[in-house]
mmCIF file of C-alpha atoms in Angstrom:
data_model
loop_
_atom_site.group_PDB
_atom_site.id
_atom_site.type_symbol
_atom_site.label_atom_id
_atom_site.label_comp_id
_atom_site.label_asym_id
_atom_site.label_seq_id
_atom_site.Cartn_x
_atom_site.Cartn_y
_atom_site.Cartn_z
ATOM 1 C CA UNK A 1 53.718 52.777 52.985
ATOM 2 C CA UNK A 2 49.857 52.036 53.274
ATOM 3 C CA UNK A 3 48.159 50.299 50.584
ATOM 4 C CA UNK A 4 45.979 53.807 50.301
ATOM 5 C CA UNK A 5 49.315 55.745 49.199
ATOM 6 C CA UNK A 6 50.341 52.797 46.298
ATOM 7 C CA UNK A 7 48.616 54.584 43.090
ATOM 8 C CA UNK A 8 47.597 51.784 40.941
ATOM 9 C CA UNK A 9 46.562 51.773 37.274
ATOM 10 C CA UNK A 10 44.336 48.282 36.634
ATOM 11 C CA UNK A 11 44.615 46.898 33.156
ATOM 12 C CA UNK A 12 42.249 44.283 31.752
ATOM 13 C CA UNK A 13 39.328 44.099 29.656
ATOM 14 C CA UNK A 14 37.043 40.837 30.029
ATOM 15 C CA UNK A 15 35.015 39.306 33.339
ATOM 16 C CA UNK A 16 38.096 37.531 34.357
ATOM 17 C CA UNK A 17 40.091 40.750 34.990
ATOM 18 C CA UNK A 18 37.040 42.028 36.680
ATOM 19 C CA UNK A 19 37.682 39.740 39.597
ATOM 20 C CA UNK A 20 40.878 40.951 40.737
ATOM 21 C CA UNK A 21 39.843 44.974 40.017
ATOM 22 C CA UNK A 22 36.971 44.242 42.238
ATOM 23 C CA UNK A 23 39.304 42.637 44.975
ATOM 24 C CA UNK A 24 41.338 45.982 44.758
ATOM 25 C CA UNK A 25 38.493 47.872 45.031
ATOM 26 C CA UNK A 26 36.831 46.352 47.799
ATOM 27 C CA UNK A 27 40.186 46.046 49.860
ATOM 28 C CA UNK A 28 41.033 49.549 49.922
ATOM 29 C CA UNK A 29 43.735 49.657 47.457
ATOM 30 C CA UNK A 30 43.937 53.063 45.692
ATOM 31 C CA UNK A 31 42.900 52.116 42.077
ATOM 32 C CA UNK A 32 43.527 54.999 40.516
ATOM 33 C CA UNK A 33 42.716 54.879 36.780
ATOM 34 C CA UNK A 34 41.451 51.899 34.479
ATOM 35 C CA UNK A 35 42.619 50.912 31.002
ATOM 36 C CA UNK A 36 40.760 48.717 28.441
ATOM 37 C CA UNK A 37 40.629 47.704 25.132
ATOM 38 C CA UNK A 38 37.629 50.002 23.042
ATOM 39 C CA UNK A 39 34.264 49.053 23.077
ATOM 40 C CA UNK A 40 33.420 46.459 20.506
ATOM 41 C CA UNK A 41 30.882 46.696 17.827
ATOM 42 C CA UNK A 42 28.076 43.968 18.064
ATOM 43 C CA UNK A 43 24.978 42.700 16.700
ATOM 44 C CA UNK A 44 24.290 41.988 12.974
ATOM 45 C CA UNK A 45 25.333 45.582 11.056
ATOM 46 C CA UNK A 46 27.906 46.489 14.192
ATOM 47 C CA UNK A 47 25.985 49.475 15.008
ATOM 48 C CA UNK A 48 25.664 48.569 18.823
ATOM 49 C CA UNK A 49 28.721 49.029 20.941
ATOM 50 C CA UNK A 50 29.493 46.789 24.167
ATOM 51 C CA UNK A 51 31.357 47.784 26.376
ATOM 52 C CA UNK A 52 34.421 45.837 28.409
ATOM 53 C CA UNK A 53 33.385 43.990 31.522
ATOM 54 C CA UNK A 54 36.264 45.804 33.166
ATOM 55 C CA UNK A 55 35.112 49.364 31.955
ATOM 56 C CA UNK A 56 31.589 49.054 32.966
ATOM 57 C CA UNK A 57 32.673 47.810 36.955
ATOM 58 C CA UNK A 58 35.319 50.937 36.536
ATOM 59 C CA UNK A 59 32.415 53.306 35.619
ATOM 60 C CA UNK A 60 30.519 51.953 38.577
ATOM 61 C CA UNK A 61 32.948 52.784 41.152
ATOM 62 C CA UNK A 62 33.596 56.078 39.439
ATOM 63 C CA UNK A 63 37.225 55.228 38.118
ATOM 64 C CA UNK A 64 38.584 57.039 35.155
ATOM 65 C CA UNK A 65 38.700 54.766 32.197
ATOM 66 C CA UNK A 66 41.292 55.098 29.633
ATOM 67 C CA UNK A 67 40.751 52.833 26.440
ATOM 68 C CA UNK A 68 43.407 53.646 24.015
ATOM 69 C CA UNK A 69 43.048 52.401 20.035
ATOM 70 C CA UNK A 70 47.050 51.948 19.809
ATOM 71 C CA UNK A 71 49.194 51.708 23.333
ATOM 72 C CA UNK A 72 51.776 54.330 22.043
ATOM 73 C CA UNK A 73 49.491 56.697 20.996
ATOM 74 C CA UNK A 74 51.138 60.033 22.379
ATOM 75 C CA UNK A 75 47.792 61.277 23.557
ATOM 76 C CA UNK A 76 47.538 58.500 25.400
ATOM 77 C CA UNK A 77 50.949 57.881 27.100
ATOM 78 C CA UNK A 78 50.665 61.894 28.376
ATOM 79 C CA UNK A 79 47.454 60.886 30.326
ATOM 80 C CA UNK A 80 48.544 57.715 31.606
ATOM 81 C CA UNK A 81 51.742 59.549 33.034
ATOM 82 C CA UNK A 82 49.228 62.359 34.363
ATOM 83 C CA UNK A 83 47.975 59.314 36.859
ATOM 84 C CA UNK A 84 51.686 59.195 38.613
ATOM 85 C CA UNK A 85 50.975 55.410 38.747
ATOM 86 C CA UNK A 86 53.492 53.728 41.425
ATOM 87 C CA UNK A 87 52.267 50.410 40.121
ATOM 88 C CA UNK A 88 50.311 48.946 37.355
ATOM 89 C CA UNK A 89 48.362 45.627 37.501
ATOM 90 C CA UNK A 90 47.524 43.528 34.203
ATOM 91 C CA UNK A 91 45.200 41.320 33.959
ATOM 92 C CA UNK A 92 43.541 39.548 30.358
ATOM 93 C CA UNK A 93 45.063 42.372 28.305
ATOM 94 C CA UNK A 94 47.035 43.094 25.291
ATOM 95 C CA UNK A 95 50.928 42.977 25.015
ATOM 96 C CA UNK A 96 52.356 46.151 26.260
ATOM 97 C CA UNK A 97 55.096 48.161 24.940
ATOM 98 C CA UNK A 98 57.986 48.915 27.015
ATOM 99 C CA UNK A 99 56.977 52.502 27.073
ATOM 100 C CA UNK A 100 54.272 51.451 28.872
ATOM 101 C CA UNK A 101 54.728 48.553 31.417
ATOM 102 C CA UNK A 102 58.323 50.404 32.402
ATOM 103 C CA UNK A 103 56.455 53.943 33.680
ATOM 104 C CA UNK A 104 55.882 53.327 37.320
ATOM 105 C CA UNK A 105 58.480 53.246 39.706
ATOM 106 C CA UNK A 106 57.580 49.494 40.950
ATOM 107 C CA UNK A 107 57.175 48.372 37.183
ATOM 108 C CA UNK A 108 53.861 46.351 36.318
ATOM 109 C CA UNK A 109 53.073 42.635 37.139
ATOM 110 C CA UNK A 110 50.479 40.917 35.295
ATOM 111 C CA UNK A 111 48.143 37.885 36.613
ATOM 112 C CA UNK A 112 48.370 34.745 34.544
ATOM 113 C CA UNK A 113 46.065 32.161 34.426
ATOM 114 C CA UNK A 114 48.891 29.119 34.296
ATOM 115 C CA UNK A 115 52.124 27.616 36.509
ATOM 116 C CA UNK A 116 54.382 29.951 34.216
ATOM 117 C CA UNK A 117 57.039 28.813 32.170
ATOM 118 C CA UNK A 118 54.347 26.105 31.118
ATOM 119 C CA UNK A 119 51.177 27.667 29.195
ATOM 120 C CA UNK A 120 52.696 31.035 27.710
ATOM 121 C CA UNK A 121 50.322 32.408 25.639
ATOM 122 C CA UNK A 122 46.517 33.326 25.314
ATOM 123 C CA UNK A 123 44.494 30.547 26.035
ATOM 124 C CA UNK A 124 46.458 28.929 29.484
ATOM 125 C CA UNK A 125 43.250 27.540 30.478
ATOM 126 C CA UNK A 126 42.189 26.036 27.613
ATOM 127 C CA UNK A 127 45.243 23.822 26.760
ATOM 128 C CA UNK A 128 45.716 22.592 30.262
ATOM 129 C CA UNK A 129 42.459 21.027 30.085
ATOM 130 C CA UNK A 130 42.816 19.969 26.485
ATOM 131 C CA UNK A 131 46.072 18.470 27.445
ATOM 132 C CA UNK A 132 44.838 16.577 30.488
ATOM 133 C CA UNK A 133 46.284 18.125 33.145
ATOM 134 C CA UNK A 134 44.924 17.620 36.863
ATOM 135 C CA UNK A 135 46.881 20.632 37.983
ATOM 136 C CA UNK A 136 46.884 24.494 36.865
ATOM 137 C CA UNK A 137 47.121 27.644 38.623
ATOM 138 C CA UNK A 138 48.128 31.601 38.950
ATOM 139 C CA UNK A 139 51.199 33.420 38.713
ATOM 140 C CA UNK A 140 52.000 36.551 39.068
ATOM 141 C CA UNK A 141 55.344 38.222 37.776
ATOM 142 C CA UNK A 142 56.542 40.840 36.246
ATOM 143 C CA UNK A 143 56.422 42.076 32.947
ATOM 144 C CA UNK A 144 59.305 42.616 30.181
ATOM 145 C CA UNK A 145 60.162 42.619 26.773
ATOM 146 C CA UNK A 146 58.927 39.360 25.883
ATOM 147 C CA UNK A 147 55.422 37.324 26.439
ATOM 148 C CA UNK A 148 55.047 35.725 30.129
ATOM 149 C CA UNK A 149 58.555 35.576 30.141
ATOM 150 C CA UNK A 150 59.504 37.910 33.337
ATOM 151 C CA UNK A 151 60.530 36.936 37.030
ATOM 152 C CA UNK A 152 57.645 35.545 39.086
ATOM 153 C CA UNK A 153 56.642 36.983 42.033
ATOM 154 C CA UNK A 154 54.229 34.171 43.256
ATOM 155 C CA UNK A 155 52.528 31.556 42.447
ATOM 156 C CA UNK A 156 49.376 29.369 43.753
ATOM 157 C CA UNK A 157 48.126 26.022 42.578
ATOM 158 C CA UNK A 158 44.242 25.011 41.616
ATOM 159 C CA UNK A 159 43.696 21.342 41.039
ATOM 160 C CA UNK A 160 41.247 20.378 37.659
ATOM 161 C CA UNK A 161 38.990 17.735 37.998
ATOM 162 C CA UNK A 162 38.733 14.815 35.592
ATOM 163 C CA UNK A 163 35.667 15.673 33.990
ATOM 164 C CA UNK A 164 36.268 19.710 34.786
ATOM 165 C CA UNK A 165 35.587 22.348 31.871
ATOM 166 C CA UNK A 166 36.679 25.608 30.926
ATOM 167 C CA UNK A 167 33.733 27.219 32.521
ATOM 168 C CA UNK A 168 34.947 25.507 36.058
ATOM 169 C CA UNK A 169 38.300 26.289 35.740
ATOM 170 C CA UNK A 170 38.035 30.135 34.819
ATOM 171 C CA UNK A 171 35.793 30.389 37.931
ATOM 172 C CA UNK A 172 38.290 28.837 40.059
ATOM 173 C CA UNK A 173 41.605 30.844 38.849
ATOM 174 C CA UNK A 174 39.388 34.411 38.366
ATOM 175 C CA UNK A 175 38.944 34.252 42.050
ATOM 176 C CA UNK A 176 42.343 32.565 43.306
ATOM 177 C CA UNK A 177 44.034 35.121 40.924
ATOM 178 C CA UNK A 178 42.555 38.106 42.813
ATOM 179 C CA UNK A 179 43.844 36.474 46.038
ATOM 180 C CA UNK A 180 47.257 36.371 44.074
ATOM 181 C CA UNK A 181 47.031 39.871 42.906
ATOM 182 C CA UNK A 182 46.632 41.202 46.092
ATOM 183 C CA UNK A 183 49.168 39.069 48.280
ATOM 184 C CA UNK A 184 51.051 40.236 45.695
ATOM 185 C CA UNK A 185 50.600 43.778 45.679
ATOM 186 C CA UNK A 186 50.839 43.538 49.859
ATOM 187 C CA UNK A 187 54.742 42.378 49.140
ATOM 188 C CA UNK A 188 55.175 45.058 46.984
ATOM 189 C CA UNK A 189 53.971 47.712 49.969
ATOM 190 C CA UNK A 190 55.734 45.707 52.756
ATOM 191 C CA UNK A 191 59.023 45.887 50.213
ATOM 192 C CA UNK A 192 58.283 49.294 48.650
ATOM 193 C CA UNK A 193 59.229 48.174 45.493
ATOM 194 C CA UNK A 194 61.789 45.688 46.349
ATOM 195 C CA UNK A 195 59.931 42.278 46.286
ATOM 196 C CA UNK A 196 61.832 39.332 45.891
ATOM 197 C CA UNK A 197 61.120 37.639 42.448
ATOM 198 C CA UNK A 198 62.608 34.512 40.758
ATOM 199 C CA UNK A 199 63.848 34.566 36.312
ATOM 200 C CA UNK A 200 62.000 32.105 34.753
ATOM 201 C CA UNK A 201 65.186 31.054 33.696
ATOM 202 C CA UNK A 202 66.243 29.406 36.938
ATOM 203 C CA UNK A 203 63.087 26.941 37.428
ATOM 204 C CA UNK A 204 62.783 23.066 36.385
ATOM 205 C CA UNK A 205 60.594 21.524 34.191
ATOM 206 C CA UNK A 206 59.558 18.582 34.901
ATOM 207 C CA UNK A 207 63.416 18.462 36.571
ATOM 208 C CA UNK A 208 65.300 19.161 33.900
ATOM 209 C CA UNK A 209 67.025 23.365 33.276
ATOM 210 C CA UNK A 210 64.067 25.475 31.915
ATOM 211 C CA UNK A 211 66.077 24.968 28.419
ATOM 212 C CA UNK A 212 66.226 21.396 28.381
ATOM 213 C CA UNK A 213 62.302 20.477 29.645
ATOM 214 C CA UNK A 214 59.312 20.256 27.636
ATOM 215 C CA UNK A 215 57.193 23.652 27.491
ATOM 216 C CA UNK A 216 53.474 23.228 26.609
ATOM 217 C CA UNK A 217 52.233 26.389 24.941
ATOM 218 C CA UNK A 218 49.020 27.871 25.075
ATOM 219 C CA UNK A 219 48.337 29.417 21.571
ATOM 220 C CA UNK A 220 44.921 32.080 20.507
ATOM 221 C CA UNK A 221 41.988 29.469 20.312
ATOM 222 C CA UNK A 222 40.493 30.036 16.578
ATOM 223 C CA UNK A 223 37.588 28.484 15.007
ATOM 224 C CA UNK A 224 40.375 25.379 12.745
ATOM 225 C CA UNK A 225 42.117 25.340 16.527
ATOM 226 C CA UNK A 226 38.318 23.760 17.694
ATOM 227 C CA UNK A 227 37.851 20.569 15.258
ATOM 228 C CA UNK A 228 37.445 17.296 16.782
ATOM 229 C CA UNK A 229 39.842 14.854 15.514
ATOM 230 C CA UNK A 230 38.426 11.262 15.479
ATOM 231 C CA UNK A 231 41.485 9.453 15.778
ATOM 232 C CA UNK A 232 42.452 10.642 19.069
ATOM 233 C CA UNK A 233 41.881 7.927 21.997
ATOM 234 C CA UNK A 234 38.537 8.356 23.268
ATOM 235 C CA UNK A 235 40.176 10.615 26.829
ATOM 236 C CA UNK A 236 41.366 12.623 24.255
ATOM 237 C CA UNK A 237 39.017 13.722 22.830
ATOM 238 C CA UNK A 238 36.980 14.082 26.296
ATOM 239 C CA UNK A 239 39.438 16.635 26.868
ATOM 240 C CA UNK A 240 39.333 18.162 23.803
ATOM 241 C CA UNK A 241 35.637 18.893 24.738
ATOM 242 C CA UNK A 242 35.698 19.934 28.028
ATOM 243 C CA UNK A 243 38.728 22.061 27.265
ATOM 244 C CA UNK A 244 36.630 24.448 24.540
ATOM 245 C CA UNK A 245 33.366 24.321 26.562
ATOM 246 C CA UNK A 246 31.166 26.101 26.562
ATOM 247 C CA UNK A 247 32.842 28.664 24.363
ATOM 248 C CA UNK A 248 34.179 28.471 21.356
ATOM 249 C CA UNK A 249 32.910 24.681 21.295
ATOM 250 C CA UNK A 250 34.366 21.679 19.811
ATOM 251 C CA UNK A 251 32.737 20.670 16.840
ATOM 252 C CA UNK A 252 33.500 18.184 14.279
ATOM 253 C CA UNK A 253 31.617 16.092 11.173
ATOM 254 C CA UNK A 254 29.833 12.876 12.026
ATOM 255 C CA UNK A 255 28.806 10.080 10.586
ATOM 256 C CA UNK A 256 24.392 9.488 11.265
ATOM 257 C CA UNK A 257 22.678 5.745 10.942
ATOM 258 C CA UNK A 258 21.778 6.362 7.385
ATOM 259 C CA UNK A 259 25.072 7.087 6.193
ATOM 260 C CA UNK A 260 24.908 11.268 6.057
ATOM 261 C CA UNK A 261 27.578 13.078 7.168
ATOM 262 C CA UNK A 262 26.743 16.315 9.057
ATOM 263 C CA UNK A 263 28.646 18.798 11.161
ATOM 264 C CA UNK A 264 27.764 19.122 15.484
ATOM 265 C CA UNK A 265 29.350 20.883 18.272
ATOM 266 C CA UNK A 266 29.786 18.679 21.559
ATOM 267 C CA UNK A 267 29.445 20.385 24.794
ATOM 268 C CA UNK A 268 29.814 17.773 27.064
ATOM 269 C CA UNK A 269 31.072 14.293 27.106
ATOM 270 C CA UNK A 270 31.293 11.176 29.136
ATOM 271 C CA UNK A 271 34.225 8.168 28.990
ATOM 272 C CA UNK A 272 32.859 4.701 29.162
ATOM 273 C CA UNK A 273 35.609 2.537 28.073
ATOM 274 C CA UNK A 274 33.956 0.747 25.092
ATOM 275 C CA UNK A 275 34.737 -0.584 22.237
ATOM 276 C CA UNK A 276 33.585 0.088 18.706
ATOM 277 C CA UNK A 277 33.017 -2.766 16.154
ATOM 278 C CA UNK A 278 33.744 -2.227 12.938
ATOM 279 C CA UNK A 279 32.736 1.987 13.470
ATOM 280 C CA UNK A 280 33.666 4.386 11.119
ATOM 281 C CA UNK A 281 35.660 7.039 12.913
ATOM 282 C CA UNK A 282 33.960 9.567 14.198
ATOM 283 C CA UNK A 283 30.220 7.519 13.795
ATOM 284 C CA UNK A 284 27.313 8.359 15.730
ATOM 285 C CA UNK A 285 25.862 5.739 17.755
ATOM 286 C CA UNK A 286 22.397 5.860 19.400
ATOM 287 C CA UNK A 287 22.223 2.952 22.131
ATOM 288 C CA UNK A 288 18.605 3.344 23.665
ATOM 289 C CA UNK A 289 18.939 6.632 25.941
ATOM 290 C CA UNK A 290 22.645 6.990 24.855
ATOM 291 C CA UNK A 291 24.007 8.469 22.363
ATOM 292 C CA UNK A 292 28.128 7.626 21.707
ATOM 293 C CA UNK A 293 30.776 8.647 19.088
ATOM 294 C CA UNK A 294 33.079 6.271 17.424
ATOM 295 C CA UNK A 295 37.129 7.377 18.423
ATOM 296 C CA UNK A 296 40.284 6.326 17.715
ATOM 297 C CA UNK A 297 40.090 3.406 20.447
ATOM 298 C CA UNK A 298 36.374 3.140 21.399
ATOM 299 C CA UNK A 299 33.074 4.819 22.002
ATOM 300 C CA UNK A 300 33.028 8.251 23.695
ATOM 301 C CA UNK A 301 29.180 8.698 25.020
ATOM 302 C CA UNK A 302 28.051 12.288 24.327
ATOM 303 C CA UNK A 303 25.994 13.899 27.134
ATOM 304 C CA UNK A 304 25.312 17.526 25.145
ATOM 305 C CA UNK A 305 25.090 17.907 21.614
ATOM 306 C CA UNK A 306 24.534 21.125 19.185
ATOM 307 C CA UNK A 307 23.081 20.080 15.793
ATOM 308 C CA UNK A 308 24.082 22.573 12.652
ATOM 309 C CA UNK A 309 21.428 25.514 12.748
ATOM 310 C CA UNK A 310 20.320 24.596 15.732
ATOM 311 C CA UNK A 311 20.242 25.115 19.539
ATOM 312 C CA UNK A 312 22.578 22.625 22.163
ATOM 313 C CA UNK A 313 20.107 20.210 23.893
ATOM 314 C CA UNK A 314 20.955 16.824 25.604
ATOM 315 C CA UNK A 315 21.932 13.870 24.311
ATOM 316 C CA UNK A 316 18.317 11.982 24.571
ATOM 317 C CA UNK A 317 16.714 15.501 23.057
ATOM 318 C CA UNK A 318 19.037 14.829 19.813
ATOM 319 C CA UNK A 319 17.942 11.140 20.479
ATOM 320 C CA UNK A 320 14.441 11.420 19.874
ATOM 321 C CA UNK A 321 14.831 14.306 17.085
ATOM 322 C CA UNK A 322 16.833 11.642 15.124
ATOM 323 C CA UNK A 323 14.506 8.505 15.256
ATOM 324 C CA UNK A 324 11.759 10.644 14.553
ATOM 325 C CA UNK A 325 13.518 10.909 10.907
ATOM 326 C CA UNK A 326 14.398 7.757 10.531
#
């Protein structure tokens, strides 16, 4: 089989999934039909309508765009069918039904943004970076009835540097998992159909049975999910930051020099292994051009600040707004 013969369906919605359609695109594969989630309402009344990143780079290349309110929708299902998919790629999408991921003939592998078993769930990229990790990656595997629970097909490794954020990180893995999406749909082709794939079930965590290790989740991201807790060791909180930057943003409430509690979003953050004397948790504290935050064991200097109301600026911007009032 050539790769021009495989009929693929390409599921995703946001710029990340764009990377790996584009890779499909560009390579030749036979991409024939795209499905997204419905264009969003925006602005302040919701009368302007965006449109996915994935739907508008479909619409470009002149590929049919399917973007279904519910995936069962009979309508729906008929006209996915009418596309005779062989295979069907997922990438940043919505959980599919079994109606759905089981129609082509090679199934449907999905591209996620973690070393699966560890980081199941919406936010992979997030959590490793909020949980410290100096290693991440891609896998691909197949779906089934459960949530990045089917057999992996492959998987490639991206290392996270210590003071790395989200921004860095969903670069790297957008373009290492359109590598991985199409060494992956190559095995399928060479195979024609019959990859070689490994259960979840059989792999070690940290060298214990996948039931006995510790699995680190990677829950939605919501607004409560984002609040800085003081307490935390001052690295902790540096990758609390970096790990919600630049969106949503960590924010939390801090303590100014007079006393006045106010609420800030940090954007950036530095560790400089200080103490704080006598600091009220979570205390701002200016230091000629530096500006640092009282934690759990120390001072955490903060490099980008965002005020309430206002726009993020630099830490000696917020510097000289704040002497100016005192």
């Amino acid at each position: 089989m050539q790769k021009s013969d495989l009929r693929i369906v390409f599921m995703g919605t946001p710029e990340f999934a764009v990377g790996t359609l584009k890779a499909l695109v560009e390579g030749g594969y036979n991409v024939v039909a795209v499905v997204t989630q419905p264009d969003k309402p925006v602005g302040r009344h919701g009368s302007v309508l965006r449109a996915p990143a994935v739907k508008e780079y479909a619409l470009s290349q002149n590929i049919p765009v399917l973007q279904p309110e519910k995936m069962k929708d009979e309508a729906f299902l008929e006209r996915l069918r009418s596309y005779q998919a062989d295979l069907q790629v997922v990438v940043a999408f919505r959980m599919l039904p079994e109606i759905v991921w089981a129609m082509p003939r090679f199934g449907t592998f999905n591209v996620h943004a973690a070393l699966l078993p560890q980081y199941r769930g919406a936010a992979p990229i997030n959590w490793a970076i909020i949980n410290g990790e100096t290693e991440t990656g891609v896998t691909t595997f197949f779906l089934d009835h459960d949530i990045d629970t089917g057999r992996i097909i492959l998987q490639k490794k991206f290392s996270i540097p210590l003071d790395a954020d989200v921004e860095y990180v969903y670069d790297g893995l957008m373009q290492l998992g359109a590598q991985a999406a199409l060494e992956t749909v190559d095995l399928i082709i060479k195979s024609e159909g019959g990859v070689e794939s490994q259960a979840q079930a059989e792999l070690l965590v940290d060298g214990k049975p996948l039931s006995e290790g510790e699995l680190k989740h990677a829950p939605k991201i919501f607004k409560e999910t984002c609040e800085i807790d003081w307490t935390r060791a001052a690295k902790q909180v540096h990758d609390f930051i970096r790990g919600l930057s630049p969106i949503p943003g960590a924010w939390g409430n801090v303590t100014l020099p007079d006393g006045t509690t106010t609420e800030v979003k940090i954007y950036k953050s530095q560790i400089v292994n200080c103490k704080s004397e006598n600091c009220k948790l979570g205390t701002l504290v200016p230091e000629k051009k530096h500006l640092y935050v009282s934690c759990g064991d120390g001072l955490l200097e903060i490099l980008s600040i965002q005020p309430l109301g206002k726009k993020r600026m630099d830490a000696l911007s917020y510097l000289n707004g704040m002497r100016s009032k005192l």
